[in-house]
Coordinates of C-alpha atoms in Angstrom, one line a residue:
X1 CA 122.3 112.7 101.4
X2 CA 125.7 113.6 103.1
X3 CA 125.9 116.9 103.1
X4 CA 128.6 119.0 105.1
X5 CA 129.7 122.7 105.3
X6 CA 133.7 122.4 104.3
X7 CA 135.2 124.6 106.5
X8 CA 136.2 127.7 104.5
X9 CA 139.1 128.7 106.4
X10 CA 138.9 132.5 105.8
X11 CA 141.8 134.4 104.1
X12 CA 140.6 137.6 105.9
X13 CA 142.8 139.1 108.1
X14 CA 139.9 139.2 110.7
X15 CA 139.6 142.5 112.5
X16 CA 139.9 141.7 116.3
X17 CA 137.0 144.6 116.8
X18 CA 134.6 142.4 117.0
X19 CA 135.9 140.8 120.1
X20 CA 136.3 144.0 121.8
X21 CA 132.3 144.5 121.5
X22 CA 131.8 141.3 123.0
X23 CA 134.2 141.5 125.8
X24 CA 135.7 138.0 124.3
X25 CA 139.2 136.8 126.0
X26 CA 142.5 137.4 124.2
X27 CA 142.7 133.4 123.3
X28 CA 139.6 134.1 120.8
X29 CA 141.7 136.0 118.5
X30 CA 144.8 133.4 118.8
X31 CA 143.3 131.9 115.4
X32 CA 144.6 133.9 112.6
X33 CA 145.2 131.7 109.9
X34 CA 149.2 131.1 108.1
X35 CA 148.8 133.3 104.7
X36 CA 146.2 135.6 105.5
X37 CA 145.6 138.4 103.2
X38 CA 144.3 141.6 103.9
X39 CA 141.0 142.6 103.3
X40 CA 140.6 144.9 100.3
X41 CA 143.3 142.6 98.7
X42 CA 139.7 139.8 99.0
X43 CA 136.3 140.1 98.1
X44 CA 136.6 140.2 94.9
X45 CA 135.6 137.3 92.3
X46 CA 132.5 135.2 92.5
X47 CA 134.3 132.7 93.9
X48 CA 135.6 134.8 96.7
X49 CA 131.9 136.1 97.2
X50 CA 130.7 132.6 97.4
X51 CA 133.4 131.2 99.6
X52 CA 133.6 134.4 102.4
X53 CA 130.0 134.2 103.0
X54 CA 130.6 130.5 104.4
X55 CA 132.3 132.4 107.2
X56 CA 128.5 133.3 108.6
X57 CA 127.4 130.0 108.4
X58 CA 131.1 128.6 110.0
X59 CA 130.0 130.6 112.6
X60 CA 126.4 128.8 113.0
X61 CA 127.9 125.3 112.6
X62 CA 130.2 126.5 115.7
X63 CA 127.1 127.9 117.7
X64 CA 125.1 125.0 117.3
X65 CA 128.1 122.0 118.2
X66 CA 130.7 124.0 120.5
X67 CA 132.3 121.7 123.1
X68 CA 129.8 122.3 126.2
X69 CA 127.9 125.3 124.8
X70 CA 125.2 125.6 122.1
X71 CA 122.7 127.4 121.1
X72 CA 120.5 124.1 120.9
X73 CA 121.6 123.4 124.5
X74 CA 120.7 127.0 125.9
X75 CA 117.3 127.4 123.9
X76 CA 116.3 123.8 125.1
X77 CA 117.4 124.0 128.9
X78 CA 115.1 127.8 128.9
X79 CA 112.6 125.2 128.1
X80 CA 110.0 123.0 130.1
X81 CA 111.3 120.0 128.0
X82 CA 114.6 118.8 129.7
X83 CA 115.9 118.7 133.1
X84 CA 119.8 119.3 132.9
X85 CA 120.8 115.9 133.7
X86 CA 124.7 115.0 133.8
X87 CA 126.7 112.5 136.0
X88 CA 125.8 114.5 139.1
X89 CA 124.7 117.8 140.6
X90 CA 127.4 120.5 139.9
X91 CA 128.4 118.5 136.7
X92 CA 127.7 121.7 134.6
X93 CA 127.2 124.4 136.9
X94 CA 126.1 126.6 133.9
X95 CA 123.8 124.8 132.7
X96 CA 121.8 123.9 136.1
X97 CA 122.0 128.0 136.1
X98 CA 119.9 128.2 132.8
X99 CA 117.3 125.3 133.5
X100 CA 116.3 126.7 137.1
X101 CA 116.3 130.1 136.3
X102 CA 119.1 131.0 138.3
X103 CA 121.9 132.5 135.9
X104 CA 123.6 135.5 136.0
X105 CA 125.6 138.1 133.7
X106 CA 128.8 136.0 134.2
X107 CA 127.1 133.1 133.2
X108 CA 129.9 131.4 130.6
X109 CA 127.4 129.7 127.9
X110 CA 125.3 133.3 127.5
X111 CA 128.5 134.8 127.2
X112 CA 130.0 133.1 124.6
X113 CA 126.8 132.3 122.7
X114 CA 126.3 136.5 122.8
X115 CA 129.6 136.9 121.8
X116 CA 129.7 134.5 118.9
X117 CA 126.5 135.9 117.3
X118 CA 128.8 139.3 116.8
X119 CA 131.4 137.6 115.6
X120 CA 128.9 136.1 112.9
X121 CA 127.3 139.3 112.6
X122 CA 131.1 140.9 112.0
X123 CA 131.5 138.6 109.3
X124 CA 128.3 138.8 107.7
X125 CA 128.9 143.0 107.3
X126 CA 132.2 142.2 105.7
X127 CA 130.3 140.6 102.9
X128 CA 127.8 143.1 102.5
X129 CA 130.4 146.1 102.7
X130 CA 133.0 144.9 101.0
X131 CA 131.4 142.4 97.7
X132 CA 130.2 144.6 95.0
X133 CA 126.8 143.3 93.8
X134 CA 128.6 143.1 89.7
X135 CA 126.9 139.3 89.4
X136 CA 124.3 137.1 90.1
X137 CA 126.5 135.4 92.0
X138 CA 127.8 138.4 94.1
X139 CA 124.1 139.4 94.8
X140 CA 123.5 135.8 95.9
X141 CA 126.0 135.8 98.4
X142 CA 125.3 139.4 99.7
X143 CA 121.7 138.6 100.0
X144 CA 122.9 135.6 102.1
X145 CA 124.5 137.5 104.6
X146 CA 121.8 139.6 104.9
X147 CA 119.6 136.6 106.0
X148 CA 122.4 135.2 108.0
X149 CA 122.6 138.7 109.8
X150 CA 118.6 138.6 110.1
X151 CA 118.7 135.4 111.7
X152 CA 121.5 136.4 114.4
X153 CA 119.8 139.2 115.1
X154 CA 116.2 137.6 115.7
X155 CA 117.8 135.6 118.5
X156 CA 119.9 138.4 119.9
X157 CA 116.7 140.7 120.2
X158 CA 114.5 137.5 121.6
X159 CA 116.6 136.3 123.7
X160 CA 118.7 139.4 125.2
X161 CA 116.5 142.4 123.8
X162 CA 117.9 145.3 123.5
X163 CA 121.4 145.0 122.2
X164 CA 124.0 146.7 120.1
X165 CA 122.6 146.9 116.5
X166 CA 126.2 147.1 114.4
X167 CA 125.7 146.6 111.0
X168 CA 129.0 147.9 109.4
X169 CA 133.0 146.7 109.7
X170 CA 134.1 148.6 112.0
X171 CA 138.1 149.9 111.3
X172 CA 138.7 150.2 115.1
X173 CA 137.2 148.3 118.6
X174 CA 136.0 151.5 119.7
X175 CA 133.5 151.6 116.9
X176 CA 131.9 148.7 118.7
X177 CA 131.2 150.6 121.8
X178 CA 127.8 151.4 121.2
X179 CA 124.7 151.8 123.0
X180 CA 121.7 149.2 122.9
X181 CA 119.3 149.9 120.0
X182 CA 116.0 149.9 120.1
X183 CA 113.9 146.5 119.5
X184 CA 111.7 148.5 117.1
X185 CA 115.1 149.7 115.7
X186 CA 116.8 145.6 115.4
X187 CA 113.3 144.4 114.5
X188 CA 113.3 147.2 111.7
X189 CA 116.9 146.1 110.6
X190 CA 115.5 142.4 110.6
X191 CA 112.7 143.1 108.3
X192 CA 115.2 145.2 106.1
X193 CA 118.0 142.6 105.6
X194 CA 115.2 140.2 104.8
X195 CA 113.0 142.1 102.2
X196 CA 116.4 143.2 100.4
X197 CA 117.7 139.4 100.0
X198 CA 114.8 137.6 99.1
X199 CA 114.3 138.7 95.4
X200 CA 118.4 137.5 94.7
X201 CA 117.9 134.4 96.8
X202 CA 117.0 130.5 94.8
X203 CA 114.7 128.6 95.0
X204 CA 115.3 125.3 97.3
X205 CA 114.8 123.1 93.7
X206 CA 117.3 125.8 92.2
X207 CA 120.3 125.2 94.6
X208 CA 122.6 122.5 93.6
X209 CA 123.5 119.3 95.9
X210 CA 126.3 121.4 97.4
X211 CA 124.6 124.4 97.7
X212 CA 121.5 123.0 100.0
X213 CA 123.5 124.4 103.0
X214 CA 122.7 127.5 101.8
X215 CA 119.7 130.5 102.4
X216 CA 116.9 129.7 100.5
X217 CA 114.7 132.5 99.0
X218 CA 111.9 129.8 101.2
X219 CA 114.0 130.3 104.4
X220 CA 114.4 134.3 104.2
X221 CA 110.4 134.2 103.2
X222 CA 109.7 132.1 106.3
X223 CA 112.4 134.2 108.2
X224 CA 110.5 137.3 108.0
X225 CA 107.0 135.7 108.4
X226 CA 108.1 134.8 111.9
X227 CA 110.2 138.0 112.7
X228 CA 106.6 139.5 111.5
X229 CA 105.0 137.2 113.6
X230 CA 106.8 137.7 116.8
X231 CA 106.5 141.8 116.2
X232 CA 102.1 140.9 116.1
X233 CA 102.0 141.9 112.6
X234 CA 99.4 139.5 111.9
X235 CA 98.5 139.7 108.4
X236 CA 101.6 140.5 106.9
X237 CA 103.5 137.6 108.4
X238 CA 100.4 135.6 107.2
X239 CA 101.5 136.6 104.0
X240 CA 104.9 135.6 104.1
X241 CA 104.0 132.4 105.3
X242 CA 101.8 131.7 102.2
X243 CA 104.1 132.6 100.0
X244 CA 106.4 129.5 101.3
X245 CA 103.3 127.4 101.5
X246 CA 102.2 128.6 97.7
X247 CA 105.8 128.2 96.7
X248 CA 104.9 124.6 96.1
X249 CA 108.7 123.6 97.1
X250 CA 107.8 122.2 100.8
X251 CA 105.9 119.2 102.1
X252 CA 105.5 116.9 105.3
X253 CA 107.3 113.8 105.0
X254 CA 104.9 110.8 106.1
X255 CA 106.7 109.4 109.0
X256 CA 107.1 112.2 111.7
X257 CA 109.6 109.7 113.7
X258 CA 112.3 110.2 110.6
X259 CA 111.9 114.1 110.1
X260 CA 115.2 114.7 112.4
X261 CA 117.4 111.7 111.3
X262 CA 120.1 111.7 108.6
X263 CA 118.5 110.5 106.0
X264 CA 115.7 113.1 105.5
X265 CA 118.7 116.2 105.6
X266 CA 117.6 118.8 103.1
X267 CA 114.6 116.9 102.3
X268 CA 111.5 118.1 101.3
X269 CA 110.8 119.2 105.2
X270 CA 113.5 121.1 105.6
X271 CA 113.9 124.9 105.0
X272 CA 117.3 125.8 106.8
X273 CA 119.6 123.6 108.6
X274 CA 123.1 123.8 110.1
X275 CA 125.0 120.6 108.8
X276 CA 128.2 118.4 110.2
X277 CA 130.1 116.0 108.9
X278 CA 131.2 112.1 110.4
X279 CA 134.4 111.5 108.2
X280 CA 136.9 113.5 110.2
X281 CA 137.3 110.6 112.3
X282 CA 138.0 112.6 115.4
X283 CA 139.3 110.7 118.3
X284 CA 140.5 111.7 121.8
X285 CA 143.8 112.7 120.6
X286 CA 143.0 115.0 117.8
X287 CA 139.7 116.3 118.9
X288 CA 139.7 120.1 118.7
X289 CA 138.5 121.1 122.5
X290 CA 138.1 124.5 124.0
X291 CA 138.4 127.2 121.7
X292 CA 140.1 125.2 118.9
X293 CA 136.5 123.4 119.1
X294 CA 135.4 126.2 116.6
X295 CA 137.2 124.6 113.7
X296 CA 135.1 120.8 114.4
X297 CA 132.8 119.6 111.8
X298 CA 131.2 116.5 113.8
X299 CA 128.5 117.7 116.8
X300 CA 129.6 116.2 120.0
X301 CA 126.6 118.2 121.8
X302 CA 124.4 114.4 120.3
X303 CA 126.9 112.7 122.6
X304 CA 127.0 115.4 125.6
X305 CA 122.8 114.8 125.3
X306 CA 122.4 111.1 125.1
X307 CA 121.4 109.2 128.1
X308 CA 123.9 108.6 130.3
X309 CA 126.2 105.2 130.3
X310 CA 128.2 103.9 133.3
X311 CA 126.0 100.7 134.1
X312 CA 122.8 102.9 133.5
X313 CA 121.7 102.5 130.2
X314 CA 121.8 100.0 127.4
X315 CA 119.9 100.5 124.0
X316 CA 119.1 97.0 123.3
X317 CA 117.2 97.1 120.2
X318 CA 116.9 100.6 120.1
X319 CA 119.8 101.9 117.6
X320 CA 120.4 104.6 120.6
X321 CA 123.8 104.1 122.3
X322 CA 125.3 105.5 125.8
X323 CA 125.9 109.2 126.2
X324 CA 127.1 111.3 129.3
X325 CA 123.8 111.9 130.3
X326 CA 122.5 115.6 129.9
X327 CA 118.9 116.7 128.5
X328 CA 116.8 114.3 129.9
X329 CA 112.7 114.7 129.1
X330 CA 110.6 115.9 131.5
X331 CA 107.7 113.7 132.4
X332 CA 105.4 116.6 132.0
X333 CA 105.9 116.5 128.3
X334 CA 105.1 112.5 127.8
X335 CA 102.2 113.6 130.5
X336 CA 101.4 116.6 127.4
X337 CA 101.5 114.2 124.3
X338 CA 99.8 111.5 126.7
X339 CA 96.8 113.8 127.4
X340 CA 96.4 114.7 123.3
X341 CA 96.0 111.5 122.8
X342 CA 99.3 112.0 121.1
X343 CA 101.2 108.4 120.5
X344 CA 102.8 109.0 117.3
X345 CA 104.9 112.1 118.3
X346 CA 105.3 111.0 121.7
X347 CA 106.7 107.7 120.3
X348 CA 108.8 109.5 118.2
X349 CA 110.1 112.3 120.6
X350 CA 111.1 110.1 123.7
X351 CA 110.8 106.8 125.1
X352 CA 109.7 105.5 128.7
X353 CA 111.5 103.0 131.1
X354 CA 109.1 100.3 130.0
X355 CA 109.5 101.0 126.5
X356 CA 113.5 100.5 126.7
X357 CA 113.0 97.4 128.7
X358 CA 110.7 96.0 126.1
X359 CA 113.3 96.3 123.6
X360 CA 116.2 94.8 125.5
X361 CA 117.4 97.9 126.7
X362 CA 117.7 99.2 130.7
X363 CA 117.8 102.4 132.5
X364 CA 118.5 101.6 136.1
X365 CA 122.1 100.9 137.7
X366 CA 122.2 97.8 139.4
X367 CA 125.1 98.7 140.9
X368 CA 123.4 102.0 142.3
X369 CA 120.5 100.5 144.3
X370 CA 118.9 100.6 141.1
X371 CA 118.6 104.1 140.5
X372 CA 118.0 106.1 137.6
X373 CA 120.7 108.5 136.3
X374 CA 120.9 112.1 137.6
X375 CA 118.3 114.3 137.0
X376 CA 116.5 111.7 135.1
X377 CA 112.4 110.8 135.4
X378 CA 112.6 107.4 133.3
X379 CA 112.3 108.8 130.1
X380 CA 115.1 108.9 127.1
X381 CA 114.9 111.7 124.1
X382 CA 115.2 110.2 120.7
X383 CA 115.0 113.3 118.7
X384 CA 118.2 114.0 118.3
X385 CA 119.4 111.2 119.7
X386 CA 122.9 109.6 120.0
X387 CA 122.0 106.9 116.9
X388 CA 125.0 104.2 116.1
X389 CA 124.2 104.7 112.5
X390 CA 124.4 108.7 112.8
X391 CA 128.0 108.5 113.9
X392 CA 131.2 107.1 112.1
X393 CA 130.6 103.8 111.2
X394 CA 134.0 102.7 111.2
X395 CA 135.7 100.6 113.4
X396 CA 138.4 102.6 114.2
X397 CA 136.5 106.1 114.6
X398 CA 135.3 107.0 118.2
X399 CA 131.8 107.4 117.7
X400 CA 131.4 109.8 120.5
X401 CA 133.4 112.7 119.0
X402 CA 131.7 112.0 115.1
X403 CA 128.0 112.5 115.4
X404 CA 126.9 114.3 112.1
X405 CA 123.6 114.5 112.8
X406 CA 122.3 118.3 111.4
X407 CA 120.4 120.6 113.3
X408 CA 117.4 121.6 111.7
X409 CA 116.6 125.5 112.5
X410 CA 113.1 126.0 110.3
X411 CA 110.8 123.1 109.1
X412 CA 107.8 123.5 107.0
X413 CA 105.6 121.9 109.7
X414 CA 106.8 124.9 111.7
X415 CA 106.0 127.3 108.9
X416 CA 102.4 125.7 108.5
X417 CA 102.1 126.3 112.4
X418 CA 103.1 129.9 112.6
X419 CA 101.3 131.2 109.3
X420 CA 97.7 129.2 111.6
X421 CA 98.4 131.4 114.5
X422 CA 99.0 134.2 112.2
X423 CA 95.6 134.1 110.1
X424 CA 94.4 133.0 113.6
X425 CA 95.3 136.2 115.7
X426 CA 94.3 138.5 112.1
X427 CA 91.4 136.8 112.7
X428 CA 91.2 134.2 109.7
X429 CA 90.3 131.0 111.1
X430 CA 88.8 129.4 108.2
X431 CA 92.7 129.6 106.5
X432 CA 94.2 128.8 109.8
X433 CA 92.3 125.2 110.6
X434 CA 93.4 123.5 107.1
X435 CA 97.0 124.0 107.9
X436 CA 97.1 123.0 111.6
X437 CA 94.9 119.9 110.9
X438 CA 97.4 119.2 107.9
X439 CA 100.1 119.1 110.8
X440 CA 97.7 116.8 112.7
X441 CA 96.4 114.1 109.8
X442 CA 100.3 113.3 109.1
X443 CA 100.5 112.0 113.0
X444 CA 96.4 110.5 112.7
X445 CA 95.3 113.1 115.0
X446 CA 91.7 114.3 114.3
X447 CA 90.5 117.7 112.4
X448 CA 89.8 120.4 114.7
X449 CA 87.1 122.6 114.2
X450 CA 87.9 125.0 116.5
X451 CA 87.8 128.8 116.8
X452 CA 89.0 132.2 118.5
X453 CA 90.6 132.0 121.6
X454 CA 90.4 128.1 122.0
X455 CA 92.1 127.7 117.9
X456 CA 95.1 129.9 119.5
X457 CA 95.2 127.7 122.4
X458 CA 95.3 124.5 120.2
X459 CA 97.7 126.2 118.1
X460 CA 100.0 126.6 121.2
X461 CA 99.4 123.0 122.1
X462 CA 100.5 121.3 118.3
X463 CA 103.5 123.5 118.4
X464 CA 104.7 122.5 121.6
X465 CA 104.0 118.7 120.5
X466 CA 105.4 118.8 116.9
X467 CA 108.2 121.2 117.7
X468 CA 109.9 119.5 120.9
X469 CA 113.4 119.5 121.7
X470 CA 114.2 121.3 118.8
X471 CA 114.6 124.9 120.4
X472 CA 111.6 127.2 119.8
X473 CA 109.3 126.6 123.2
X474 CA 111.1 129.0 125.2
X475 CA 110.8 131.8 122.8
X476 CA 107.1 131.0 121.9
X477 CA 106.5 131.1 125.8
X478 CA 107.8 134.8 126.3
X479 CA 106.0 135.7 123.1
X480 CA 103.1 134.5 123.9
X481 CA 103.2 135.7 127.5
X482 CA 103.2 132.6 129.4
X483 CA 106.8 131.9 130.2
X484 CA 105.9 133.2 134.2
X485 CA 102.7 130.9 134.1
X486 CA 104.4 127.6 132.6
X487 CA 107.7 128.3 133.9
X488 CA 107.4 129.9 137.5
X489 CA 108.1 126.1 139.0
X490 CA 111.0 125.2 136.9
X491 CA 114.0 123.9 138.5
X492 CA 112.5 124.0 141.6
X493 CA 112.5 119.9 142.3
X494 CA 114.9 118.3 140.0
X495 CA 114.9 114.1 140.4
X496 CA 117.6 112.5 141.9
X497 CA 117.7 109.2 140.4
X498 CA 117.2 107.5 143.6
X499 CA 114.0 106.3 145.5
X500 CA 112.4 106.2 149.3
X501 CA 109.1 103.8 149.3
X502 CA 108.9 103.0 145.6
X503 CA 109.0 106.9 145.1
X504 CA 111.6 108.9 143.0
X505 CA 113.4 111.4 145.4
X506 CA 113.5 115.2 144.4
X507 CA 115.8 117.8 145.5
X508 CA 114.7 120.8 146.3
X509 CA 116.7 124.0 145.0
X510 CA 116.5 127.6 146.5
X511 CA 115.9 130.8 144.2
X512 CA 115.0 128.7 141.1
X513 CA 111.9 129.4 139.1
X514 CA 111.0 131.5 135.9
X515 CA 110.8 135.4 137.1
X516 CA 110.2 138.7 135.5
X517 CA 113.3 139.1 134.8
X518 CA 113.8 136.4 132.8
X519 CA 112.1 137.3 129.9
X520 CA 115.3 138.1 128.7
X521 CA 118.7 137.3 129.5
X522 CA 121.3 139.1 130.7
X523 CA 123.6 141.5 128.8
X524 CA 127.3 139.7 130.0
X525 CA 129.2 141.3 132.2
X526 CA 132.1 141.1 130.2
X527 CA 130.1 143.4 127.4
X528 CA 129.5 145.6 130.4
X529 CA 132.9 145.9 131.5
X530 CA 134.4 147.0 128.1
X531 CA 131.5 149.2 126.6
X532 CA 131.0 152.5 128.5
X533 CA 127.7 153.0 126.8
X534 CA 126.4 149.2 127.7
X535 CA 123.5 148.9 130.0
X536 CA 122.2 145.7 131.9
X537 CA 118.8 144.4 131.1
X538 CA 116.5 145.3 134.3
X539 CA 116.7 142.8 137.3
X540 CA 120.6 142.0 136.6

């Protein structure tokens, strides 16, 4: 099923406030759009309700696809999954920053990701202030935002901590010059937004073709489950969890190497996912760059990720085409799904040198002593992979710029993993096995019978094998307290393609390495610079 989010291009006057919190550069607010109306003059129909509260999820479909930045690409390069990769060291700066550890409160992709997450959050409290719940319809769209907000706010208090908790339009920029709240106080709001939209939210098998873009009352259900989870409160995220589960509106699909590929969008897997479009037919003339990058519907971060052309690699029979070479696996993570015994999601997740040869594909550059790319092990991702058939199909579209491939941000084999650990850690294991071993029997992995202490452990292991590259590890590392364990040596040798004696050289790189510190990132200095009540995060 094709399904996109049609730009709604807001009639709201936007209030440039929110910029102002988020210390964002006078060329953000150069998008106004021609006949904007003001907004008390909006707001108020169902159709207006319905339309404004596409402006939250505009805003996620920007986060998640934005030229070089993304909230995929930060979330995956935290993680022990990818090595940066590119066409050379110093290719993107900012992102060899995030995946050593070595990024600071300048940093330009935690900047703008913490500054878009306001923005969403801006225009998610427009719809809740300003719509009057008189309708079904105008409950269904407050209740929306709500969840929208929720979700911004999970990553915003997991990722950075404490930050500004601003859950009203403000009328002037100082009104955004707050202090940092509280986690208890964010996580609080969280739970809030969450428990208030679920009884006006539909069911997945409610929502109409069009609508499946949309919060499901499953998503905010599963939503608060993990926020519940992530705050250790066990048995009531447990309960959340089963309600999805009980729900009866989610299941596994059978083939785990389809579950991110086009053709399973809003299927029966799904919960929540951000979705682009391939029929814009960008090219490189009228490909919205920079900040006019906003307003794309394609994702161009499939392209950015694939591996890297330029007399390296060929697909052969693979479907995959050339990219320009970032997220490349680590060999730790075949070495992970290797040790598990674990061919069916390894197959599925990423592919070896040996496998690409074997289907008339190639890594090496013959041309470059025969060297692997930059920052490359000899292994290629395949989830979310640059697929011919995901892009444009049409001869004249540049199938670099039109990937429509959608991001998935919950899937119910993640919910039947977190509501495990939760019955797990409440101390339930007899619930907890059936629902990791149903995870497990879809990829012919054997039962475990396993209890305690070792269950969690397994637990930590399936989730890091189902859920690759698709941007939770780094989060369930600093929840789980093992980020400084798993982490400490990231970055540290990053492989240069090229090889002494048969053996892969490494480069060494000083001050890299998960530290305390890192447990959260850092509050931008931009922020800092323009809110006299901002602090830093400790260790910035």
């Amino acid at each position: 099923m094709n399904m996109q989010i049609k730009k709604y291009k807001f009639k709201v006057a936007l209030l440039s406030a929110i910029f102002f919190l988020s210390g964002c550069s006078q060329s953000f607010l150069d998008t106004t759009p021609e006949g904007s109306i003001p907004v008390d003059s909006f707001y108020k129909t169902d159709a207006d309700a319905k339309g404004a509260v596409l402006g939250v999820y505009d805003i996620l479909q920007s986060m998640y696809a934005y030229d070089w930045d993304s909230m995929w690409m930060l979330k995956t390069l935290l993680s022990d999954e990818i090595y940066t990769g590119g066409g050379h060291r110093g290719d993107q700066p900012p992102y060899e920053e995030i995946n050593e550890f070595r990024y600071s409160s300048s940093n330009p992709v935690i900047t703008w990701l913490f500054q878009m997450s306001y923005w969403g959050i801006y225009r998610a409290n427009l719809v809740i202030a300003k719509i009057k719940p008189e309708s079904a319809a105008k409950k269904q769209a407050i209740a929306e935002a709500k969840s929208l907000r929720a979700m911004l706010y999970f990553d915003l208090v997991t990722l950075w901590g404490k930050v500004p908790l601003v859950t009203e339009p403000a009328a002037s920029p100082e009104q955004y010059n707050q202090p940092r709240a509280k986690v208890a106080d964010i996580w609080a709001q969280i739970e809030k937004d969450l428990n208030e939209a679920i009884p006006d939210l539909p069911l997945k098998s409610q929502q109409s073709a069009a609508d499946k873009v949309r919060v499901s009352k499953g998503m905010a259900q599963a939503m608060l489950g993990k926020s519940l989870l992530f705050e250790k409160k066990y048995a009531d995220a447990a309960a959340e969890f089963q309600k999805v589960i009980d729900s009866g509106e989610y299941g596994l699909i059978s083939d785990y190497s389809r579950v991110l590929r086009k053709e399973q969008e809003f299927g029966q897997e799904s919960l929540f996912e951000i979705s682009y479009s391939a029929d814009k037919n960008y090219d490189w003339g009228n490909f919205q760059w920079g900040n006019n990058g906003r307003n794309t519907e394609s994702n161009v971060h499939w392209q950015l990720c694939g591996p890297r052309g330029d007399g390296w690699f060929t697909g052969g029979s693979t479907g995959l085409v050339a990219g320009w070479g970032f997220a490349y696996p680590q060999k730790s993570l075949w070495n992970a799904y290797t040790a598990a015994n674990d061919t069916v999601r390894r197959n599925a997740a990423m592919m070896s040198e040996n496998q690409l040869i074997a289907k008339g594909g190639k890594l090496r550059n013959p041309d470059q002593n025969n060297s692997y790319p930059w920052g490359c092990e000899g292994y290629v991702r395949l989830k979310y992979g640059p697929w011919a058939n995901e892009s444009n199909t049409s001869e004249t579209s540049v199938k670099e710029l039109n990937y429509a491939t959608n991001v998935r941000l919950m899937r119910y084999a993640d919910v039947l993993l977190m509501a495990a650990e939760a019955y797990n850690r409440a101390g339930d294991d007899a619930k907890a096995l059936p629902l990791i071993n149903q995870v497990r029997a879809r990829v012919n992995l054997p039962a475990l019978a396993s209890s305690g202490d070792q269950l969690f452990a397994d637990i930590k292991t399936e989730r890091r094998l189902e859920l690759s590259f698709e941007g939770v590890r780094f989060q369930d590392l600093v929840r789980w307290g093992d980020a400084k364990t798993i982490l400490g040596d990231q970055g540290k040798m990053i492989p240069e393609g090229t090889f002494t004696n048969g053996q892969e050289d490494y480069m060494s790189i000083s001050g890299a390495g998960f530290k305390d510190k890192n447990v959260v990132l850092p509050i931008p200095e931009q922020e800092i610079s323009v809110n006299p009540q901002s602090s830093q995060n400790t260790g910035y």
